[in-house]
Amino acid sequence: MKKKLSIGIAFIIVISFFLISCSKSEEVSVIMQKEPELIKEEKEGSDLLAWMVYWDAENGKNELLNSKGINKVCYFAAYFNESNQLILPDEIDELKKKINLDKNQNELIEYLTIVNDKVLSNGKSSLKDQNLLEELLKNETTRNQHIDDIISLAKANGYEGLEIDYERIRKNYDLWALFIDFIIELNARCENEGLKLRIVLEPTTPFDKAEFPEGPEYVMMCYNLHGTHNDPGPKADFEFIENLIKDMKTIQGDKNFALATGGFDWSSDGKVTALTEEQAFSLLNESGSNVQRDAGSGSLNYKYSDKSDILHEVWFADDITLNGWIKTIEENGTFGISIWRLGGNVNISTIV
C-alpha cells in the first residue's frame, strides 16, 4: 500500500521544485508556451471533485484550501480488516476536522470513499480483493448488513455522500450481477437517508454485460492506460478518453470522468515507481534531461540514467496535460470532472 509522506520529504520535494524553476525554466516554459489554448483560468461554481488521501493528508489539505474551483471532495478511504469490518483511518478523521475548520462547509460537499482493500493484522494488505466482495455481496442478507455498515459510518462522521470504489471484478460476471443488485439496494437506502452516491468504474467495465441502474453518479477512471502493468507511456491520451466517453453512453443519469495527476518512472531493470508531479520535476532537475510534451496525450516525458547507470523513462501529467484532457471531455458533453489526487501537485489551482 502507498506510504504516507513525511513532512520532511514533502518539504524537500517543494524546495526541489523551486530549484527546477531556475535550472529548467527555459525548457519547461517553452513547452508551456506552445499550448496556451489549453491553459484555463480558475473558475468557481464548476462541478469539480478531488480525492484527498490519508497518506498525504497535509499536502492535500493545503492544495484544497488554495483551490477555489473544487466544490466536492472524496476522503480516501475506508477499508476492511481481516474480519471484513470497516476501518476508517484516524488520518482521514483528523483531516476532515481540519478542513472543516479552515473552509466553509457550505462550499464543499464531502464524500467518504469505500474501497475493497483489506489490511491484515500482520501488516500485510490484500488490495482490490475480489473474495472480499463475494463475501459482502453474496446474498440479500449480507448486502443489507454491508449497506447498514457503510451508511452508519458515513452518517456518524458527518459525510454528505458515499463513493463506492470496488475494483478488479474483471470478468467475474456472477459478481457483476451481485454488484448491480448492491448498487440498486444501496441507492434506495441512500435516497432514504439523504446521502449522495457515486460509483467508480474501471476502463475494463463490461458495459455489454452489466446494466447499471439510474440513480447514482457513475465515475469512469480515465487512467491506467500505462502504469505498473505495461510499458512506458501516459496515464491517458486523448483517444483513450474519447473511447471511454463512448463506452459510458449506455449509462443513464449523471456521469463523471476521473483524471489522474502525476505519473510513473520505468527503469530498464523492470522496476516501475509511481511519482507525483513534484517528484517528476525534481528528478528532471537532478538529471538535467530534456523534457518533451507528447502530442497524443499532452503528457511530459524524459529519459535519464541513474547513479548505477540504469536507464529510466518518466511520463507524467502537469496542469497543461490535465487541462487538455478536461477540454477533450468538455467537447463531448456536460460531465463532472474528478481529479486523482490532491497532494504533490505544482499548479493545482490552474486546473480548476
Coordinates of C-alpha atoms in Angstrom, one line a residue:
M1 CA 0.0 0.0 0.0
K2 CA 1.1 3.5 -0.6
K3 CA 3.2 5.0 2.2
K4 CA 2.5 8.3 4.0
L5 CA 4.9 11.0 3.1
S6 CA 6.8 12.6 5.9
I7 CA 6.7 16.3 6.4
G8 CA 10.5 16.4 5.8
I9 CA 10.2 14.6 2.4
A10 CA 7.4 16.9 1.4
F11 CA 9.5 19.9 2.2
I12 CA 12.4 18.6 0.2
I13 CA 10.2 18.0 -2.8
V14 CA 8.8 21.5 -2.7
I15 CA 12.3 23.0 -2.4
S16 CA 13.4 20.9 -5.3
F17 CA 10.6 22.2 -7.5
F18 CA 11.6 25.8 -6.8
L19 CA 15.2 24.9 -7.9
I20 CA 13.7 23.5 -11.1
S21 CA 12.1 26.8 -11.9
C22 CA 15.6 28.3 -12.0
S23 CA 17.6 25.5 -13.7
K24 CA 14.9 24.2 -16.1
S25 CA 12.9 27.3 -16.5
E26 CA 13.8 27.8 -20.2
E27 CA 12.9 24.3 -21.3
V28 CA 9.7 24.0 -19.3
S29 CA 8.5 27.5 -20.1
V30 CA 9.0 26.9 -23.9
I31 CA 6.8 23.7 -23.6
M32 CA 4.1 25.6 -21.7
Q33 CA 4.1 28.5 -24.3
K34 CA 3.5 26.1 -27.1
E35 CA 0.0 25.3 -26.0
P36 CA -1.6 28.4 -24.4
E37 CA -5.0 27.4 -25.6
L38 CA -5.0 24.5 -23.1
I39 CA -4.5 26.8 -20.0
K40 CA -7.6 27.6 -18.1
E41 CA -8.3 30.3 -15.6
E42 CA -9.5 29.2 -12.2
K43 CA -13.3 29.1 -12.3
E44 CA -15.8 29.0 -9.5
G45 CA -19.0 27.0 -9.4
S46 CA -17.7 24.2 -11.6
D47 CA -18.6 20.5 -10.9
L48 CA -15.1 19.6 -9.8
L49 CA -14.2 16.9 -7.3
A50 CA -10.8 15.9 -5.9
W51 CA -9.7 13.0 -3.8
M52 CA -7.9 13.5 -0.5
V53 CA -5.7 10.6 0.6
Y54 CA -4.8 9.7 4.2
W55 CA -1.1 9.1 3.4
D56 CA -0.6 12.7 2.1
A57 CA -3.2 14.5 4.2
E58 CA -1.3 17.7 5.0
N59 CA -0.2 18.4 1.4
G60 CA -3.7 17.6 0.2
K61 CA -5.3 19.9 2.6
N62 CA -3.1 22.8 1.6
E63 CA -3.9 22.3 -2.1
L64 CA -7.6 22.1 -1.4
L65 CA -7.6 25.3 0.6
N66 CA -5.7 27.1 -2.3
S67 CA -8.1 25.8 -5.0
K68 CA -11.4 27.7 -5.1
G69 CA -12.8 25.7 -8.0
I70 CA -13.1 22.4 -6.1
N71 CA -16.6 22.1 -4.7
K72 CA -16.6 18.4 -3.8
V73 CA -14.1 16.2 -2.1
C74 CA -13.8 12.4 -1.5
Y75 CA -11.9 11.3 1.5
F76 CA -9.9 8.2 0.5
A77 CA -10.6 5.8 2.1
A78 CA -12.3 3.4 4.5
Y79 CA -11.1 -0.2 4.0
F80 CA -11.5 -3.5 5.8
N81 CA -9.7 -5.6 8.4
E82 CA -9.3 -9.4 8.1
S83 CA -12.7 -9.9 9.8
N84 CA -14.3 -7.9 6.9
Q85 CA -15.1 -5.0 9.3
L86 CA -14.9 -1.4 8.0
I87 CA -12.0 0.7 9.2
L88 CA -11.8 4.5 8.9
P89 CA -8.2 5.7 9.2
D90 CA -7.6 8.2 12.0
E91 CA -5.8 10.4 9.5
I92 CA -9.0 10.8 7.5
D93 CA -11.0 11.8 10.6
E94 CA -8.3 14.3 11.6
L95 CA -8.0 15.7 8.0
K96 CA -11.8 16.2 7.7
K97 CA -11.9 18.1 11.0
K98 CA -9.0 20.4 10.0
I99 CA -10.6 21.2 6.6
N100 CA -14.0 21.9 8.2
L101 CA -12.3 24.4 10.5
D102 CA -10.5 26.2 7.6
K103 CA -13.1 26.0 4.8
N104 CA -16.7 27.0 4.8
Q105 CA -18.7 23.7 4.8
N106 CA -21.4 25.3 2.7
E107 CA -18.8 25.5 -0.1
L108 CA -17.8 21.8 0.0
I109 CA -19.7 18.5 -0.5
E110 CA -17.8 15.7 1.3
Y111 CA -17.9 12.1 0.3
L112 CA -16.4 9.0 2.1
T113 CA -14.8 6.5 -0.3
I114 CA -15.1 2.8 0.5
V115 CA -12.5 0.5 -1.2
N116 CA -12.3 -3.3 -1.3
D117 CA -8.9 -3.4 0.3
K118 CA -8.0 -5.5 3.3
V119 CA -5.3 -4.7 5.9
L120 CA -4.3 -7.7 7.9
S121 CA -3.2 -7.9 11.5
N122 CA 0.4 -8.8 10.3
G123 CA 0.6 -5.5 8.5
K124 CA 0.2 -7.0 5.0
S125 CA -2.5 -5.9 2.6
S126 CA -4.8 -7.5 0.1
L127 CA -5.7 -4.7 -2.4
K128 CA -8.8 -4.7 -4.6
D129 CA -9.9 -8.1 -3.0
Q130 CA -12.4 -9.9 -5.1
N131 CA -13.0 -12.6 -2.5
L132 CA -14.0 -9.8 0.0
L133 CA -16.6 -8.6 -2.4
E134 CA -18.0 -12.1 -2.9
E135 CA -18.5 -12.4 0.9
L136 CA -20.0 -9.0 1.3
L137 CA -22.4 -9.2 -1.6
K138 CA -23.3 -12.9 -1.8
N139 CA -26.9 -12.6 -0.8
E140 CA -29.5 -10.0 0.3
T141 CA -28.8 -10.5 4.0
T142 CA -25.0 -9.9 3.6
R143 CA -25.6 -6.9 1.3
N144 CA -28.1 -5.4 3.7
Q145 CA -25.6 -5.7 6.6
H146 CA -22.9 -4.2 4.4
I147 CA -25.2 -1.3 3.5
D148 CA -26.1 -0.7 7.1
D149 CA -22.4 -0.6 8.0
I150 CA -21.3 1.9 5.3
I151 CA -24.3 4.2 5.8
S152 CA -23.8 4.2 9.6
L153 CA -20.1 5.0 9.1
A154 CA -20.8 7.9 6.7
K155 CA -23.6 9.5 8.8
A156 CA -21.7 9.1 12.1
N157 CA -18.8 11.0 10.7
G158 CA -20.7 13.8 9.0
Y159 CA -20.4 12.9 5.3
E160 CA -23.0 14.0 2.8
G161 CA -22.3 11.3 0.3
L162 CA -20.7 7.8 -0.3
E163 CA -18.4 6.7 -3.0
I164 CA -18.0 3.0 -3.8
D165 CA -14.7 2.1 -5.4
Y166 CA -14.8 -1.7 -5.7
E167 CA -12.2 -2.7 -8.3
R168 CA -10.9 -5.8 -10.2
I169 CA -14.2 -7.5 -10.6
R170 CA -12.9 -8.1 -14.2
K171 CA -14.7 -11.0 -16.0
N172 CA -16.4 -12.4 -12.9
Y173 CA -19.9 -11.8 -14.3
D174 CA -21.6 -13.5 -11.4
L175 CA -20.0 -11.0 -9.1
W176 CA -21.0 -8.2 -11.5
A177 CA -24.6 -9.3 -11.2
L178 CA -24.3 -9.2 -7.4
F179 CA -22.7 -5.8 -7.6
I180 CA -25.6 -4.4 -9.7
D181 CA -28.0 -5.7 -7.0
F182 CA -25.9 -4.0 -4.4
I183 CA -26.0 -0.7 -6.3
I184 CA -29.8 -0.8 -6.6
E185 CA -30.3 -1.6 -2.9
L186 CA -27.6 0.9 -1.7
N187 CA -29.0 3.7 -3.9
A188 CA -32.5 3.2 -2.5
R189 CA -31.1 3.4 1.1
C190 CA -29.0 6.5 0.3
E191 CA -32.1 8.3 -1.1
N192 CA -34.0 7.5 2.1
E193 CA -31.1 8.7 4.2
G194 CA -30.4 11.8 2.2
L195 CA -27.0 10.7 1.1
K196 CA -25.4 11.2 -2.3
L197 CA -23.9 8.2 -4.1
R198 CA -21.0 7.8 -6.5
I199 CA -20.0 4.5 -8.2
V200 CA -16.4 4.3 -9.6
L201 CA -16.0 2.2 -12.7
E202 CA -12.8 0.9 -14.3
P203 CA -12.0 1.2 -18.1
T204 CA -12.4 -2.6 -18.3
T205 CA -16.1 -2.5 -17.1
P206 CA -18.2 -4.9 -19.3
F207 CA -20.9 -2.5 -20.3
D208 CA -22.2 -5.1 -22.8
K209 CA -23.0 -7.5 -19.9
A210 CA -23.7 -5.2 -16.9
E211 CA -26.8 -3.0 -16.9
F212 CA -26.3 -0.2 -14.4
P213 CA -29.3 1.3 -12.7
E214 CA -30.2 5.0 -12.9
G215 CA -29.7 7.0 -9.7
P216 CA -26.1 7.2 -8.6
E217 CA -23.4 9.3 -10.3
Y218 CA -21.1 7.0 -12.2
V219 CA -17.4 7.9 -12.3
M220 CA -15.2 6.5 -15.1
M221 CA -11.4 6.2 -14.3
C222 CA -9.7 7.8 -17.3
Y223 CA -6.3 6.5 -16.4
N224 CA -4.1 3.3 -16.2
L225 CA -3.6 3.3 -19.9
H226 CA 0.1 3.0 -19.0
G227 CA 1.4 2.2 -15.5
T228 CA 2.9 -0.6 -13.4
H229 CA 1.3 -3.2 -15.7
N230 CA 2.9 -2.3 -19.0
D231 CA 5.5 -0.3 -21.0
P232 CA 6.2 3.4 -20.6
G233 CA 3.6 5.9 -21.7
P234 CA 1.0 8.4 -20.5
K235 CA -1.7 7.6 -17.9
A236 CA -4.2 8.6 -20.5
D237 CA -4.3 10.1 -24.0
F238 CA -7.0 11.9 -26.0
E239 CA -8.2 8.8 -27.9
F240 CA -8.4 6.7 -24.7
I241 CA -10.6 9.4 -23.1
E242 CA -12.8 9.7 -26.1
N243 CA -13.3 6.0 -26.2
L244 CA -14.3 5.9 -22.5
I245 CA -16.8 8.6 -23.1
K246 CA -18.4 6.5 -25.8
D247 CA -18.4 3.5 -23.5
M248 CA -20.3 5.5 -20.9
K249 CA -23.1 6.3 -23.3
T250 CA -25.1 3.3 -22.1
I251 CA -25.1 4.8 -18.6
Q252 CA -28.3 6.7 -17.7
G253 CA -28.1 9.7 -15.4
D254 CA -25.1 11.7 -14.1
K255 CA -21.7 10.8 -15.5
N256 CA -18.3 11.9 -14.2
F257 CA -14.8 11.4 -15.6
A258 CA -11.8 11.0 -13.4
L259 CA -8.3 12.1 -14.4
A260 CA -5.0 11.3 -12.6
T261 CA -2.2 13.7 -11.7
G262 CA 1.5 12.6 -11.6
G263 CA 3.0 9.7 -13.5
F264 CA 5.5 6.8 -13.4
D265 CA 9.2 6.1 -13.7
W266 CA 10.1 3.0 -15.7
S267 CA 13.6 1.7 -15.2
S268 CA 15.4 -0.7 -17.6
D269 CA 15.7 -3.3 -14.8
G270 CA 11.9 -3.7 -14.8
K271 CA 11.0 -1.6 -11.8
V272 CA 8.1 0.9 -12.1
T273 CA 7.7 3.7 -9.5
A274 CA 4.7 6.0 -9.1
L275 CA 5.6 9.7 -9.0
T276 CA 3.8 12.8 -8.0
E277 CA 4.2 15.8 -10.3
E278 CA 6.6 17.4 -7.8
Q279 CA 8.7 14.2 -7.7
A280 CA 8.8 14.0 -11.5
F281 CA 10.0 17.6 -11.8
S282 CA 12.6 17.0 -9.0
L283 CA 14.0 14.0 -10.9
L284 CA 14.1 16.1 -14.1
N285 CA 16.1 18.8 -12.3
E286 CA 18.5 16.3 -10.8
S287 CA 19.1 14.5 -14.1
G288 CA 19.4 17.6 -16.3
S289 CA 17.5 15.8 -19.0
N290 CA 15.5 17.3 -21.8
V291 CA 11.7 17.1 -21.3
Q292 CA 9.2 16.8 -24.2
R293 CA 5.5 17.0 -24.5
D294 CA 3.7 14.2 -26.3
A295 CA 1.2 15.4 -28.9
G296 CA -1.2 12.5 -28.5
S297 CA -1.7 12.9 -24.7
G298 CA -0.3 16.3 -23.7
S299 CA 1.9 14.4 -21.2
L300 CA 5.5 15.3 -20.4
N301 CA 8.3 12.7 -20.7
Y302 CA 12.0 12.4 -20.4
K303 CA 14.8 9.8 -20.0
Y304 CA 17.7 9.7 -17.6
S305 CA 20.4 7.4 -16.3
D306 CA 20.8 7.0 -12.5
K307 CA 24.0 6.6 -10.5
S308 CA 24.1 2.9 -11.3
D309 CA 23.9 3.7 -15.0
I310 CA 20.3 2.2 -15.2
L311 CA 18.2 3.9 -17.8
H312 CA 14.9 5.4 -16.8
E313 CA 11.9 6.7 -18.7
V314 CA 9.4 9.1 -17.0
W315 CA 5.9 10.1 -18.1
F316 CA 3.8 12.4 -16.1
A317 CA 1.0 15.0 -16.2
D318 CA 1.2 18.6 -15.4
D319 CA -1.6 21.3 -15.3
I320 CA -1.4 21.7 -19.1
T321 CA -1.9 17.9 -19.6
L322 CA -4.9 17.9 -17.3
N323 CA -6.5 20.9 -18.9
G324 CA -6.1 19.3 -22.3
W325 CA -7.8 16.1 -21.0
I326 CA -10.6 18.2 -19.5
K327 CA -11.0 20.1 -22.7
T328 CA -11.5 16.8 -24.5
I329 CA -14.2 15.7 -22.1
E330 CA -16.0 19.1 -22.3
E331 CA -16.0 18.9 -26.1
N332 CA -18.0 15.7 -25.8
G333 CA -20.8 16.8 -23.4
T334 CA -21.6 18.2 -20.0
F335 CA -20.0 16.0 -17.4
G336 CA -18.5 16.2 -13.9
I337 CA -14.7 16.1 -13.5
S338 CA -12.8 14.3 -10.7
I339 CA -9.1 14.7 -10.0
W340 CA -7.0 11.9 -8.5
R341 CA -5.5 13.3 -6.4
L342 CA -4.6 16.3 -4.1
G343 CA -1.0 16.4 -2.8
G344 CA 2.2 16.5 -4.8
N345 CA 0.9 18.9 -7.5
V346 CA 2.6 22.0 -8.7
N347 CA -0.1 24.2 -10.1
I348 CA -3.4 22.6 -9.0
S349 CA -5.2 26.0 -9.0
T350 CA -4.7 26.4 -12.7
I351 CA -6.5 23.0 -13.3
V352 CA -9.7 24.3 -11.7

